[in-house]
Every structure is written in C-alpha cells, then in structure tokens.
Short mmCIF file of C-alpha atoms (C1' of nucleotides) in Angstrom, two decimals:
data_model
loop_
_atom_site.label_atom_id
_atom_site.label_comp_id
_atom_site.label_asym_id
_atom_site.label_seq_id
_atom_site.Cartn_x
_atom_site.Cartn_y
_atom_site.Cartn_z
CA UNK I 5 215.59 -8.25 -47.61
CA UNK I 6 215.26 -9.50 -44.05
CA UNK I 7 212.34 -12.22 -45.18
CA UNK I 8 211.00 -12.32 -41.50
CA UNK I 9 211.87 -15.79 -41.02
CA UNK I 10 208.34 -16.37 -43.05
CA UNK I 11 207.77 -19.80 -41.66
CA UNK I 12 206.63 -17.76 -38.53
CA UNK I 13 203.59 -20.18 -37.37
CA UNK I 14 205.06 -23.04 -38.68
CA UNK I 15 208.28 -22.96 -37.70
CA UNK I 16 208.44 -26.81 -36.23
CA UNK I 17 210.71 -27.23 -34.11
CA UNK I 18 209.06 -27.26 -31.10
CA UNK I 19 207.80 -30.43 -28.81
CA UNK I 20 203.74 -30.26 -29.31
CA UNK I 21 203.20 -31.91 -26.18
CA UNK I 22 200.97 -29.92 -23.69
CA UNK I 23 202.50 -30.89 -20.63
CA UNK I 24 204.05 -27.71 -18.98
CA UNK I 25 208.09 -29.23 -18.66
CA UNK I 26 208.01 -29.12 -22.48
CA UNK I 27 206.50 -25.91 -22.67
CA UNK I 28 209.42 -24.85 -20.24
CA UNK I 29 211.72 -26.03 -23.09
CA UNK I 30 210.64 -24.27 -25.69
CA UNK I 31 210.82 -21.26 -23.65
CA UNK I 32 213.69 -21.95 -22.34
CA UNK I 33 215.34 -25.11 -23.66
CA UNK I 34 217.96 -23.44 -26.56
CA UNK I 35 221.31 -23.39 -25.53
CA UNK I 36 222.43 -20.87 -23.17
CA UNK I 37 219.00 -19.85 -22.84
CA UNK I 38 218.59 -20.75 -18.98
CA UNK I 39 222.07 -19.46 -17.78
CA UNK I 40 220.83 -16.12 -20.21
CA UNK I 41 218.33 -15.91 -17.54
CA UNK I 42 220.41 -16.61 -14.40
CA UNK I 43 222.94 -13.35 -15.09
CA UNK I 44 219.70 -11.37 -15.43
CA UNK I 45 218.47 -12.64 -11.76
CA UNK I 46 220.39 -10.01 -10.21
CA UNK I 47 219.16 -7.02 -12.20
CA UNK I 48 218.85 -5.25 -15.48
CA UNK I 49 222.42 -6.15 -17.34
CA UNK I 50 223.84 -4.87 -20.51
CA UNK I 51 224.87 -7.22 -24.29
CA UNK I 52 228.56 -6.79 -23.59
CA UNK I 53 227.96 -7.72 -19.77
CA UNK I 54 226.53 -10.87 -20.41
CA UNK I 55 228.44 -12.01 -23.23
CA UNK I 56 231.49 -11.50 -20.89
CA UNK I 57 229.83 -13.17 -17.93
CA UNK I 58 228.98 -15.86 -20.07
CA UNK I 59 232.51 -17.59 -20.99
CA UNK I 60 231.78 -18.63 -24.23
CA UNK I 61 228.55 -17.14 -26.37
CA UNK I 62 229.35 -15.94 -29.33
CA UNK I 63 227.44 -12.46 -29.99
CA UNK I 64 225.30 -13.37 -32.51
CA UNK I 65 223.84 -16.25 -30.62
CA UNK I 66 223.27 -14.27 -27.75
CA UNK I 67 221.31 -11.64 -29.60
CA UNK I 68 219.02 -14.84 -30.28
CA UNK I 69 218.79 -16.00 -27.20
CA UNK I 70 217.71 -12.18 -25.97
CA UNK I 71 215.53 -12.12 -28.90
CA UNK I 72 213.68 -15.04 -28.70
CA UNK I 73 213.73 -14.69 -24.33
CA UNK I 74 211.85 -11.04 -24.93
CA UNK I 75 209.66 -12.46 -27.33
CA UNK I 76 208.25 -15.00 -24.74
CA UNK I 77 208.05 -12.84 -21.98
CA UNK I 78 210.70 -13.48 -19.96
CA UNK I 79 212.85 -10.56 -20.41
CA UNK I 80 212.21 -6.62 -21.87
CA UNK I 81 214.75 -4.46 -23.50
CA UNK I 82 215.08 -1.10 -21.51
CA UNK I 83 216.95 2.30 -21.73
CA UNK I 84 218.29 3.55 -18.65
CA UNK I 85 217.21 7.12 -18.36
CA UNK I 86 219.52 10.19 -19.50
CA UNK I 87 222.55 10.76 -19.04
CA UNK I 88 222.98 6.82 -19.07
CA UNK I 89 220.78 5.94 -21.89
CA UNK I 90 222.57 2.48 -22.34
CA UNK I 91 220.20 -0.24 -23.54
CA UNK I 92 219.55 -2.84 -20.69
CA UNK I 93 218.18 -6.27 -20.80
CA UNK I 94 216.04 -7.03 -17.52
CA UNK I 95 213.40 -10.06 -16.56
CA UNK I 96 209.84 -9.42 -16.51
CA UNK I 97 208.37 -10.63 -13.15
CA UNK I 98 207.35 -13.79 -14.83
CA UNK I 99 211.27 -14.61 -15.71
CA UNK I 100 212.40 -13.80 -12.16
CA UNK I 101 209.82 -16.40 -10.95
CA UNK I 102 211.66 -19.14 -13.05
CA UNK I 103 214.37 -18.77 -9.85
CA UNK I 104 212.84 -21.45 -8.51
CA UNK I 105 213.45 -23.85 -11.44
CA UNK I 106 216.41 -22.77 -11.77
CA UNK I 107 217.73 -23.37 -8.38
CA UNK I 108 216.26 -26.66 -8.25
CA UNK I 109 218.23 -27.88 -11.66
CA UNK I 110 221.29 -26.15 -9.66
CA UNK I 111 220.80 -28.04 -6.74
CA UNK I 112 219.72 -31.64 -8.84
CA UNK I 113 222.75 -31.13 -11.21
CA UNK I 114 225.51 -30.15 -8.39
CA UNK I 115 225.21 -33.94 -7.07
CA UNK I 116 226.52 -35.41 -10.33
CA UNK I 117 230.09 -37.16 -9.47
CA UNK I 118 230.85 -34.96 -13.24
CA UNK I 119 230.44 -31.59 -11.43
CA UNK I 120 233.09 -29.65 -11.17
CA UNK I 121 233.36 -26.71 -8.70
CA UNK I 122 236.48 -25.60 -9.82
CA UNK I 123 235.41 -24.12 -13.00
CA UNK I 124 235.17 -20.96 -13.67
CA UNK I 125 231.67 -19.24 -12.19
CA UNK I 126 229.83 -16.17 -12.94
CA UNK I 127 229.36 -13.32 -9.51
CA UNK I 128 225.35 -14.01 -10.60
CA UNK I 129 225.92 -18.35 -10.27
CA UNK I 130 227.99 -17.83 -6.96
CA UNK I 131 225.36 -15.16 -5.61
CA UNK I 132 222.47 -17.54 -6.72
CA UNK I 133 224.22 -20.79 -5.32
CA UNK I 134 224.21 -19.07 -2.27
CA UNK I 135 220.05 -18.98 -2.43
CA UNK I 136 219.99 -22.36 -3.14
CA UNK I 137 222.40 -23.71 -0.65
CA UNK I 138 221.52 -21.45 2.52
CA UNK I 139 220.97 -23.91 5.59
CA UNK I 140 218.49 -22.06 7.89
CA UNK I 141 219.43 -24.76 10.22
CA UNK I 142 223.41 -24.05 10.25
CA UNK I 143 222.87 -20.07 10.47
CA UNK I 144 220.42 -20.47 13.35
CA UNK I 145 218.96 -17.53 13.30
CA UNK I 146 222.10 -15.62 12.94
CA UNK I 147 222.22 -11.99 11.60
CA UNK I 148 224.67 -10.53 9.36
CA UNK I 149 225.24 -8.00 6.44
CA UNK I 150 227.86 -9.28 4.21
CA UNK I 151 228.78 -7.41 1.44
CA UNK I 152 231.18 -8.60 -2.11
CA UNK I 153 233.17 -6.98 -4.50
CA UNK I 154 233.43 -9.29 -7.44
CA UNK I 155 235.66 -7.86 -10.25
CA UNK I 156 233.49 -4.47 -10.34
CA UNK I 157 230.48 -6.08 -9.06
CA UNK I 158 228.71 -5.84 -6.51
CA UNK I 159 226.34 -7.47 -3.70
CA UNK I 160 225.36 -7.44 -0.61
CA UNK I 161 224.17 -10.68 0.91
CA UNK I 162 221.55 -10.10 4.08
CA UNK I 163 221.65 -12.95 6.24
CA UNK I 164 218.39 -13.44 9.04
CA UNK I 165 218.88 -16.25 10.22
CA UNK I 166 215.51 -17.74 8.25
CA UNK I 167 216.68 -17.33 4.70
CA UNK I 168 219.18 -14.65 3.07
CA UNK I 169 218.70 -12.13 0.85
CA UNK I 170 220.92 -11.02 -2.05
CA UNK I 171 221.09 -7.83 -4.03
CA UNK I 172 223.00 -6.17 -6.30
CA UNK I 173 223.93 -2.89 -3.91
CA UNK I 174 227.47 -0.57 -2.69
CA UNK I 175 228.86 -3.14 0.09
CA UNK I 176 230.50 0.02 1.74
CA UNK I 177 227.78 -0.50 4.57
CA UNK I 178 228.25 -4.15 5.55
CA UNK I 179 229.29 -5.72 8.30
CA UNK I 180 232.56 -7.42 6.37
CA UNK I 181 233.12 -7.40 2.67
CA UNK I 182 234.57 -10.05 0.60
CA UNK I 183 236.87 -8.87 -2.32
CA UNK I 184 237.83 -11.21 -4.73
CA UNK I 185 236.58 -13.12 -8.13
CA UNK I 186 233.95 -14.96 -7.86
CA UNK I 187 236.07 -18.68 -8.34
CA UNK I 188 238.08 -17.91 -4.81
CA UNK I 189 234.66 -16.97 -3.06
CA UNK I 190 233.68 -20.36 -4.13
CA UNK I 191 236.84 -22.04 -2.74
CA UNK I 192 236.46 -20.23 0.42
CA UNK I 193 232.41 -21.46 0.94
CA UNK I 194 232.66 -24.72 -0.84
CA UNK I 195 236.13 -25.70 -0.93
CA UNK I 196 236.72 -24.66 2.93
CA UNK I 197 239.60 -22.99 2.00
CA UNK I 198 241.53 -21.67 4.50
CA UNK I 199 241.24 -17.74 4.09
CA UNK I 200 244.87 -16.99 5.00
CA UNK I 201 245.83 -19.36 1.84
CA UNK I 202 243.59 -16.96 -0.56
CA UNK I 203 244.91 -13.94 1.13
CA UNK I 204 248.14 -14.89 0.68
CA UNK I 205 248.11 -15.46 -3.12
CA UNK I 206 246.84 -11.96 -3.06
CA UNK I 207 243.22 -12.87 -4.41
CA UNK I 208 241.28 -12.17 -1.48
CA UNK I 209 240.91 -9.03 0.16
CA UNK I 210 238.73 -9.61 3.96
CA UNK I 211 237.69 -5.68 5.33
CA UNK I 212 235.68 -5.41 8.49
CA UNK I 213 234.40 -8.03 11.00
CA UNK I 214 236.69 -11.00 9.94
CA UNK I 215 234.40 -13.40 12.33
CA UNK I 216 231.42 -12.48 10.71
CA UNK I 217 233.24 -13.85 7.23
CA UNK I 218 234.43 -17.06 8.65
CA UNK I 219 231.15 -18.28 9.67
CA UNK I 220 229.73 -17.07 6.89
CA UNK I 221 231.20 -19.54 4.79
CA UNK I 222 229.96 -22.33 7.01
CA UNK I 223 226.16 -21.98 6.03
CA UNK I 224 226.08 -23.17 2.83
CA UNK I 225 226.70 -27.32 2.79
CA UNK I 226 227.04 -28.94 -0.91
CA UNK I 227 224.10 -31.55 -1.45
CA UNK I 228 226.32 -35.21 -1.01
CA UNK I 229 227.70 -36.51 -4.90
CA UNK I 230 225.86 -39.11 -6.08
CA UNK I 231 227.77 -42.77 -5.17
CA UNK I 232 229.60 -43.71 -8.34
CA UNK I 233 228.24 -47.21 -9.40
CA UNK F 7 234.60 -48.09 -38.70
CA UNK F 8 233.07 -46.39 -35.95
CA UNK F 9 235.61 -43.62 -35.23
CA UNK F 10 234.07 -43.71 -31.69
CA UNK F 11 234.05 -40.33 -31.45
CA UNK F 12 237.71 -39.96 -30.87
CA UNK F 13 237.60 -36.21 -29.85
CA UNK F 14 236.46 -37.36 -26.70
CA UNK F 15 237.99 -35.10 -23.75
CA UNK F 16 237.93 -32.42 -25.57
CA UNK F 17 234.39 -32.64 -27.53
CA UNK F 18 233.90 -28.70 -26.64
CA UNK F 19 230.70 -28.24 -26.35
CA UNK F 20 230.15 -27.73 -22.34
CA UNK F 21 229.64 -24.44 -20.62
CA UNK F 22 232.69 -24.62 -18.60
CA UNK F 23 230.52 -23.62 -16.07
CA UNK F 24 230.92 -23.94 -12.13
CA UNK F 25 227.16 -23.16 -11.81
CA UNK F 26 224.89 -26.65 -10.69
CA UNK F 27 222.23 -24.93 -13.45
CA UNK F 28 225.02 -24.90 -15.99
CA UNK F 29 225.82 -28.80 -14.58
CA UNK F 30 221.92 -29.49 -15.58
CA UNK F 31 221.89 -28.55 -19.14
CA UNK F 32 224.95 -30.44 -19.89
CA UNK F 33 222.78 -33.86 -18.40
CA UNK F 34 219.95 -32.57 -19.50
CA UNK F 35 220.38 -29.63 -21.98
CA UNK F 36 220.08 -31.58 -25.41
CA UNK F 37 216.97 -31.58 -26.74
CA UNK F 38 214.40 -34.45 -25.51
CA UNK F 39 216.62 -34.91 -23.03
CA UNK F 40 214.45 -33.60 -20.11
CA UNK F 41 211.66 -35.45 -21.77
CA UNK F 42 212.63 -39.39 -21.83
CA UNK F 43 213.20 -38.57 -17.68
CA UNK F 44 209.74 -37.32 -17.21
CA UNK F 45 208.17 -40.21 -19.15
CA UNK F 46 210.66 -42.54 -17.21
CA UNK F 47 209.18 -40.87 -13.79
CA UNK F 48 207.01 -43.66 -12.84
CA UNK F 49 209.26 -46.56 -13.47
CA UNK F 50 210.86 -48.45 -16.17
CA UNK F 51 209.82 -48.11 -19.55
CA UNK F 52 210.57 -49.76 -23.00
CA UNK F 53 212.76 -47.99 -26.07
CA UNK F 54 209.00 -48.63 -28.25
CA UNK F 55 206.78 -47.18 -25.35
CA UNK F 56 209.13 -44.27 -25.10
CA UNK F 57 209.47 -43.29 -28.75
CA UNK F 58 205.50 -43.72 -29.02
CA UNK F 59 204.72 -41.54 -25.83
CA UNK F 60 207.38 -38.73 -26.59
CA UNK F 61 205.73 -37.68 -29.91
CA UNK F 62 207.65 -37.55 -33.05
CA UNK F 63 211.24 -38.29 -31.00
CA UNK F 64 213.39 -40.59 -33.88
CA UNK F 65 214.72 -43.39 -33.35
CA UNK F 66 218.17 -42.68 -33.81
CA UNK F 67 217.97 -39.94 -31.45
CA UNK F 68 216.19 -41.54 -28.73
CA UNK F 69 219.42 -43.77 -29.03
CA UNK F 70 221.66 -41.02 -28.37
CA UNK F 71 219.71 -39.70 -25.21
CA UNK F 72 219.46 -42.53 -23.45
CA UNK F 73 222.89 -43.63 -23.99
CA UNK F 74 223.94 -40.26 -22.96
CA UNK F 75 221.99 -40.15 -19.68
CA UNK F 76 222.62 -43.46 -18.79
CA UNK F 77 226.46 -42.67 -19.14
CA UNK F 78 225.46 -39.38 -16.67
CA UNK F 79 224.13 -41.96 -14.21
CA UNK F 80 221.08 -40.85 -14.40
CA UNK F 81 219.12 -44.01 -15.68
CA UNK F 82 220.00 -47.68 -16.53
CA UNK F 83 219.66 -50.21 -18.44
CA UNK F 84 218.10 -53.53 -17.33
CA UNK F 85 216.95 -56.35 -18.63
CA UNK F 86 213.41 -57.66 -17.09
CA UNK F 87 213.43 -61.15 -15.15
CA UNK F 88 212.48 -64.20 -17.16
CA UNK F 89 210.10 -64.86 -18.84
CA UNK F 90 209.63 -61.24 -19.74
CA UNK F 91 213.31 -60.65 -21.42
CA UNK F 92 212.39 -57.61 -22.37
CA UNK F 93 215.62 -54.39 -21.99
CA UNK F 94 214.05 -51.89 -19.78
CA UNK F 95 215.08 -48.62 -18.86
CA UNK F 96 214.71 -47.04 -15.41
CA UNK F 97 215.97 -44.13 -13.92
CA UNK F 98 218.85 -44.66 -10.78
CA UNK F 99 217.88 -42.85 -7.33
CA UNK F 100 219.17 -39.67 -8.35
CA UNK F 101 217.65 -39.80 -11.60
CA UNK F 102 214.33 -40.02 -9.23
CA UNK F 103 215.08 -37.04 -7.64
CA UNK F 104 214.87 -34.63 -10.48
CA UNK F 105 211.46 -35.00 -10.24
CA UNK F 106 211.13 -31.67 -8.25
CA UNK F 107 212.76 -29.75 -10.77
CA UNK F 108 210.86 -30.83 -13.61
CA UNK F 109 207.73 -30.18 -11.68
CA UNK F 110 209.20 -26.51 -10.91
CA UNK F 111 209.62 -25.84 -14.43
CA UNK F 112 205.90 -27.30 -15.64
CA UNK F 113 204.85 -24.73 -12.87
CA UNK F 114 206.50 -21.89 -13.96
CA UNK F 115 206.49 -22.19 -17.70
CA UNK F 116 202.53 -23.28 -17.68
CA UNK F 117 201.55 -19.52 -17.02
CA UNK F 118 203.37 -18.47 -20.30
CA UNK F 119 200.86 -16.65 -22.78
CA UNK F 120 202.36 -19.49 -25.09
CA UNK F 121 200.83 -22.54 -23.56
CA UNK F 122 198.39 -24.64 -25.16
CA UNK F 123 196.62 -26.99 -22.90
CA UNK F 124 195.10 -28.66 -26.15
CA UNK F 125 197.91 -30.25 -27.43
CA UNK F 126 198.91 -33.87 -27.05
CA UNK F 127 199.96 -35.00 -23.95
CA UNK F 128 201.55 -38.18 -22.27
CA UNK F 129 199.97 -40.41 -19.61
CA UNK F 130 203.19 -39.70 -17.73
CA UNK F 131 202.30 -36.01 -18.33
CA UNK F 132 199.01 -35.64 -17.05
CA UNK F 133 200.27 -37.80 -13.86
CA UNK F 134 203.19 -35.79 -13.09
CA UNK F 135 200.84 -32.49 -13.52
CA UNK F 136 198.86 -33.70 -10.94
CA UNK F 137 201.70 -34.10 -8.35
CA UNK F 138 202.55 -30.53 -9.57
CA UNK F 139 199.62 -28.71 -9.18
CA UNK F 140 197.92 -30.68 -6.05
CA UNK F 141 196.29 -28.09 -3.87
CA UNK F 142 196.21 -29.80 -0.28
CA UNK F 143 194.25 -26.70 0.38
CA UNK F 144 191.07 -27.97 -1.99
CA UNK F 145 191.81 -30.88 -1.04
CA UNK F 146 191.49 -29.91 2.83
CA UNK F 147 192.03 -33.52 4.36
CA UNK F 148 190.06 -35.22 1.75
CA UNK F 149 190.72 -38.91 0.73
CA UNK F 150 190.30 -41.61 -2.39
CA UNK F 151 191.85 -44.19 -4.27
CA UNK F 152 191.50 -42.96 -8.17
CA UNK F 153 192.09 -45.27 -10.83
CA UNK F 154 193.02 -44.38 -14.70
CA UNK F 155 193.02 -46.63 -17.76
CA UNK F 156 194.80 -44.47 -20.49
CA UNK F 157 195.02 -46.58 -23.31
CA UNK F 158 197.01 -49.26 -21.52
CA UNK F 159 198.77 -47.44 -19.03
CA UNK F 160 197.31 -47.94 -15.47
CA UNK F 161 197.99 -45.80 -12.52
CA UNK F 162 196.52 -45.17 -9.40
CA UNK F 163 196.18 -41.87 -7.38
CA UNK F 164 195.99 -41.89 -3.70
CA UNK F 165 195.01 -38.82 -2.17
CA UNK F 166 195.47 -38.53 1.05
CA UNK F 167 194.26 -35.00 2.21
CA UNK F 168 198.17 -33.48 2.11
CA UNK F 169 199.34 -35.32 -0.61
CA UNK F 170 198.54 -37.07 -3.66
CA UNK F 171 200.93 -40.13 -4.12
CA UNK F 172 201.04 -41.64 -8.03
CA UNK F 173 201.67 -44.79 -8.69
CA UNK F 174 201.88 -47.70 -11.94
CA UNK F 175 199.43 -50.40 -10.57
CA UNK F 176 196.59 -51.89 -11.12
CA UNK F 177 193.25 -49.84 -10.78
CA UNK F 178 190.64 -52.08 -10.19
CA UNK F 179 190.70 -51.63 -6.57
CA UNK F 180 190.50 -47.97 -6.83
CA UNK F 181 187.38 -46.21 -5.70
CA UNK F 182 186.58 -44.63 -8.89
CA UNK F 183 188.09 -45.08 -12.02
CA UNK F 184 189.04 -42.76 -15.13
CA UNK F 185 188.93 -44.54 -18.46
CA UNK F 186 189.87 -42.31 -21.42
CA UNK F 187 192.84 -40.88 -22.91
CA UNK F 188 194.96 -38.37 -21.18
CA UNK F 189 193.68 -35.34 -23.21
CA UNK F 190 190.23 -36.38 -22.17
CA UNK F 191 191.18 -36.61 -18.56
CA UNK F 192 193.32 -33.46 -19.10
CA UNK F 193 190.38 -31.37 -20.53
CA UNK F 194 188.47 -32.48 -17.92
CA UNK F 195 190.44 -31.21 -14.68
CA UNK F 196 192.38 -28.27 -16.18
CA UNK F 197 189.35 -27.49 -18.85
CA UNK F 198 186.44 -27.95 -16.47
CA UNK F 199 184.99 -29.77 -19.13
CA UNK F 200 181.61 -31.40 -17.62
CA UNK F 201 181.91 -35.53 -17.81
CA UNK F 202 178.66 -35.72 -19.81
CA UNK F 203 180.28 -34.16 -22.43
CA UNK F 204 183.09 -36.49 -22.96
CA UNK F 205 180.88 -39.83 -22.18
CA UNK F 206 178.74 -38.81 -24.88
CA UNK F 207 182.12 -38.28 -27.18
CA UNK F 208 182.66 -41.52 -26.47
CA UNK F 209 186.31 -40.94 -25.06
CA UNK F 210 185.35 -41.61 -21.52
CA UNK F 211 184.19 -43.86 -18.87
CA UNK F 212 183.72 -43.52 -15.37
CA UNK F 213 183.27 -46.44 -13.59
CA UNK F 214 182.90 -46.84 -9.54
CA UNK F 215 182.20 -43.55 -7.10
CA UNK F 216 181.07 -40.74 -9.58
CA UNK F 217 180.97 -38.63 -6.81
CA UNK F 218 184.66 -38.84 -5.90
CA UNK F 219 185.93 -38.75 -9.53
CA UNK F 220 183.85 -35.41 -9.41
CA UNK F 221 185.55 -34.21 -6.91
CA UNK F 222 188.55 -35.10 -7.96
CA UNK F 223 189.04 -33.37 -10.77
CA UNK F 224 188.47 -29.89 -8.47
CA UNK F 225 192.07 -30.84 -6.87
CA UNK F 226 194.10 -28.83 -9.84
CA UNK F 227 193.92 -25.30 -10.21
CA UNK F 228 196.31 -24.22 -12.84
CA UNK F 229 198.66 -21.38 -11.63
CA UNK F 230 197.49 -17.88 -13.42
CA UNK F 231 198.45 -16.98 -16.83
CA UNK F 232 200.83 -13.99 -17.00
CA UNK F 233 198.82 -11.01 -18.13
CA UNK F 234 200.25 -10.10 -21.97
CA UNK F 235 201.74 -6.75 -21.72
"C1'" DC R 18 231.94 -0.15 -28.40
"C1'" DG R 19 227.21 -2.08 -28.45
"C1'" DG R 20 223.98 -4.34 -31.20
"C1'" DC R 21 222.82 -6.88 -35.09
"C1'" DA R 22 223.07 -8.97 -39.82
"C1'" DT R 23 225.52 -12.19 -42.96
"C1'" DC R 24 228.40 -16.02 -44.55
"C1'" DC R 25 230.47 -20.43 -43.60
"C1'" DG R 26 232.04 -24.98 -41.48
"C1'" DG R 27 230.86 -28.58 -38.39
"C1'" DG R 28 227.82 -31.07 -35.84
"C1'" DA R 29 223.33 -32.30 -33.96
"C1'" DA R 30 218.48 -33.35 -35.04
"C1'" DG R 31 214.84 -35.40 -38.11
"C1'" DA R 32 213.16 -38.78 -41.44
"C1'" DT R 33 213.54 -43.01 -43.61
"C1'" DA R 34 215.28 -47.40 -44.65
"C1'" DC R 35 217.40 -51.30 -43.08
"C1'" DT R 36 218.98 -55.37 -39.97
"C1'" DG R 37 218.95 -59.07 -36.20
"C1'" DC G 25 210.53 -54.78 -31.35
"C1'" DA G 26 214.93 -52.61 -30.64
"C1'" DG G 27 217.79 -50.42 -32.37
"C1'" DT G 28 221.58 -49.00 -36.51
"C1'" DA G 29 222.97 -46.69 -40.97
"C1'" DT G 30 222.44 -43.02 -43.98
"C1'" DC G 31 221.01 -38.85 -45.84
"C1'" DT G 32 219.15 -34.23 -45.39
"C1'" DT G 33 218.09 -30.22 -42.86
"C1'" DC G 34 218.79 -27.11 -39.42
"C1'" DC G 35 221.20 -25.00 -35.52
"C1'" DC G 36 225.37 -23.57 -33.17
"C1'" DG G 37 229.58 -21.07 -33.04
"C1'" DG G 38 233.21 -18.17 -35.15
"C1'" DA G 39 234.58 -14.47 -38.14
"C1'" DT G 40 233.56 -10.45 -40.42
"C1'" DG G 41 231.37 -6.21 -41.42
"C1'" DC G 42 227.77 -2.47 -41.01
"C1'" DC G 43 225.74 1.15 -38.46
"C1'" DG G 44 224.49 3.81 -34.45
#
DNA sequence: CGGCATCCGGGAAGATACTG
DNA sequence: CAGTATCTTCCCGGATGCCG
C-alpha cells in the first residue's frame, strides 16, 4: 500500500517562522537528528555503525532520521565501489558545514553543572570535542602527529600548533598512538587521569613517544561549569 | 493528585551521552525549546508576549518549556519591581551565552534549499539575524544609530563599523528610524525590496536620515543557497 | 546481517476550555 | 493575563518480521 505519507505539503508540524534557527530545527531538530550528523563528521559510515555508535536508537527511527537528513540535503546514501559494495551514509558539504553549530551547542551545553563527562561517548564526540576544545594558546605552536585506536577505529589527530586537524586514517605512522575506548581517552584529557592508573586497569595501551601523549592531553581545557545558584 | 511525575531519576529519555552536543539537546532538544531562548535574547519577556511572538506555541506547552529551562538554569523567573508586578522571564548569564550557537545554526541552516524567507517572523528574529549576518566588511568602518518600531517592540541598532550592537530601548534618538513590521523590514534587507514599495503598501515608515536607513539595509548579505543537486 | 516496513504502548505536543 | 486541566493526535521507541 505504502500511501506515501499523502499529507506530503501539508504535513504541519513544522515552526512557520522564517527566521533561520527554526529553519535549523526542522532540519535538524527531531530527536537524534543532530548527534545522526556528528558520527557522520568523520566520514561516510554504515546503518549498523551508527546505530551501534549511537547507544540507544532503535533501527527504525534511525532509518527516519537518515531518511528525512538525505531528503534535506544534509546527507547522501552511497555504495562503496566493488568488491565492498556496502551502502554508506555520508554528509553532503552543506552537512559537514553544520560543524560549526554543532561545536558551539557542544561547547554552550558542556558548562551545564548537569553535564556529565563520565558517560559513555562515541570515538566521533571525543574526536570532535577535541576540535572544539583545542587551546592554540596552551599548544603554542607545538607540532605533533597523534594517532588513536578506538575499539576498531581509527584517527589520527594533526596537531600545528594553530589549530588541529582530525581524520579518520591508519595511526601506524604517528608520532604516539593512543589505544583504548573512547570513555578512558576522555578521562585521560578531561579527567587528568593519571596514565599509569588507565594502563594499569589494562584499558590503555600508550606506543611510541610517551611525552608527546602526556602533553597532549594538556591542550584541551573544559569551558568553567556554570555557578550553581 | 498530581503524581508529580514520580519516575523522576529514571524518566529515560536522555542520550546517555558524554558529548556537550548531546548535553544541548537534552536543555534544548524538545521542541520550541530553542525558540522561547531566542525570543528571550534581548531581555525579559512576558508568558503572553512569548506565546504571541512564537507562533502557534500552546499554552500548556509553553508551560512545560519554560519550567524545564528554568530548572536547567538557563532562565528565571522574576517578578518586575512595583508598580509593574508583572512575572517576567529572563534568561541567567549562561542562558546569554547561547546566543552564538543559535546564530551558528540560523547561518548554516539559512542556505538550505528549504528556506522560506517569506514566512512570519519575530521582532526578536529579524534582530538576532542582523547580529548574524553583519558584514563589517560592507560595513567598512561605517556608523549610525537605527531605530525600529515593530508593532510595539522598540530596539535600537548601533553600528559601529566592526560591529552592530542590538539593544531594547527607546528609538527616538536614533538617527533614522524603521517603522513597520518585521516582515516588512525583513523583505526589505534580505529581499532588496525598494522602500517606495512598502511606503506605498502602507506597512512602512521611515522617519529621520533616509540616507542611512538606505544604507543600512546593504549591511546583510545572506550566506549562498546550497546549489540543489 | 543490513535495511526497512508494520504493529503497539506510552508519552509528548496541539487545541480548547476553564480558573484565579 | 497567566497559566492549568483535559482531550485528542502524533511521535518515539521496542519488538517483530520480510527481503536482499
């Protein structure tokens, strides 16, 4: 039957207010939506890779949410070519531009005295908080090619002292890999915890220039919580 | 009865999310949520004036939202100084600074393919889109005091060659004023709609420096539409 | 298994009526 | 004017099943 959701034009839901925020949440302003876009910010990813990156969305509501997110523009289906021919979900240039917004919510929202760091995180949120919370002024114009293994993903973070650049790429060639889920990176960079403690629980793995690693972790300073009234 | 809700803790419907963008959508996820802070962005406002501005919000669930962000912290509730007596809500500090995010996602979801600069919009709006889409390059050092009358909401603009600061006040100092509603003044700086056209409608008055006011409305270019694949 | 449709229960949103 | 109470409608989330 399949009835097309007939309403199509009409459908009525939406804000009919010109201003471009509300426009944003139409595009964007479903749930799960937004964080739909964040895995993608890394690179093309598949249904089952977001749906497990994404503690939490059910399948059906994530075809939705991939539906209506292609529909607007923000993201294309694509097959890889032979011999993977998987389907992949990937950003148009227009999504990836929404970065921005996305890092200023992060940023906004991680002063609330309700956030919680110790939750569990996604390798695309802990590569992306790293964007957002870079201090150009603490790395000084320090160099460095880190690389991470996150559960079978992985990145390689290119610090240049003005700003650092992450990508989705083999770490092999870095200058000192971190190995680990994505929830101990955190406590390392924004819990300043001790490495040896991590290591010795036997969920963090340091190979290469262990130096490099420990300053790492000092460039990225949390925005002060907001003073509880 | 009230049941107050008893699940409480355990109301399930978070992200369980470490991410600050997954922190956002809980405080500002829920629909109209986003809203009420952008019409609250240039000081307090009434629970009347914000139903009428945010277009077709109910009652009920204006309740909800600002109970719910005022129990994030990010506005409060105040009662005016006699004689007024009048309950008031304004956003806190931090509510303040979310500014810049909503302002990143006007700017990135105003090139959609989707947006319809036609529709109604809010005095709040059209002043916010202003501070988003200043261009101190047009504006190259320029300066003026620009008032606007929209249908009892006064503000004045101060540009200052690198900025444009937007305030509640008074306009009848202001070099020029704007009289009109805020899809007039809209249509005119994002529509390049030619004055004449509008003062002959009837839906606009200039009063003061003509000159400025048409300069003014230059300040705005709209970011680019994404080309439709 | 990846992708998508369908059915269902609960809860949030919308409209309206009502109260101090 | 500032909300509250109530009812209806719609969306979210889970389970299940189909099909490649």
């Amino acid at each position: 039957m399949k009835l097309e959701n007939v309403t199509e034009v009409s459908s009525k839901r939406w804000y009919d207010d010109a201003c471009g925020t509300a426009m944003a949440l139409e595009l964007i302003g479903e749930r799960w939506s937004l964080l739909v876009v964040r895995e993608l910010m890394f690179g093309p990813r598949r249904f089952g890779e977001l749906k497990a990156d994404l503690g939490g969305i059910s399948a059906n509501v994530l075809t939705q949410r991939l539906g209506g997110l292609a529909r607007a523009g923000i993201l294309t289906r694509r097959m890889l070519p032979s011999p993977a021919s998987v389907q992949v979900y990937e950003l148009t240039p227009w999504g990836y531009e929404s970065e921005t917004a996305i890092r200023e919510l992060g940023r906004w929202a991680a002063r609330s005295p309700a956030h919680d760091p110790t939750l569990p995180l996604s390798a695309a949120s802990l590569m992306l908080s790293f964007r957002t919370t870079f201090s150009r002024q603490r790395a000084d114009g320090w160099t460095a090619l880190v690389g991470f293994r996150l559960g079978g993903e992985e990145f390689v973070g290119r610090v240049d002292g003005d700003w650092i650049h992450v990508v989705r790429a083999d770490p092999s060639a870095a200058d000192v890999t971190f190995d680990g889920d994505p929830m101990t990176i955190a406590s390392l960079v924004y819990g300043a915890r001790p490495f040896r403690d991590a290591e010795a629980a036997g969920t963090l793995q340091i190979t290469g220039n262990r130096a490099l690693a420990e300053r790492f972790v000092t460039l990225f300073p949390l925005p002060d919580k907001v003073a509880v009234e």
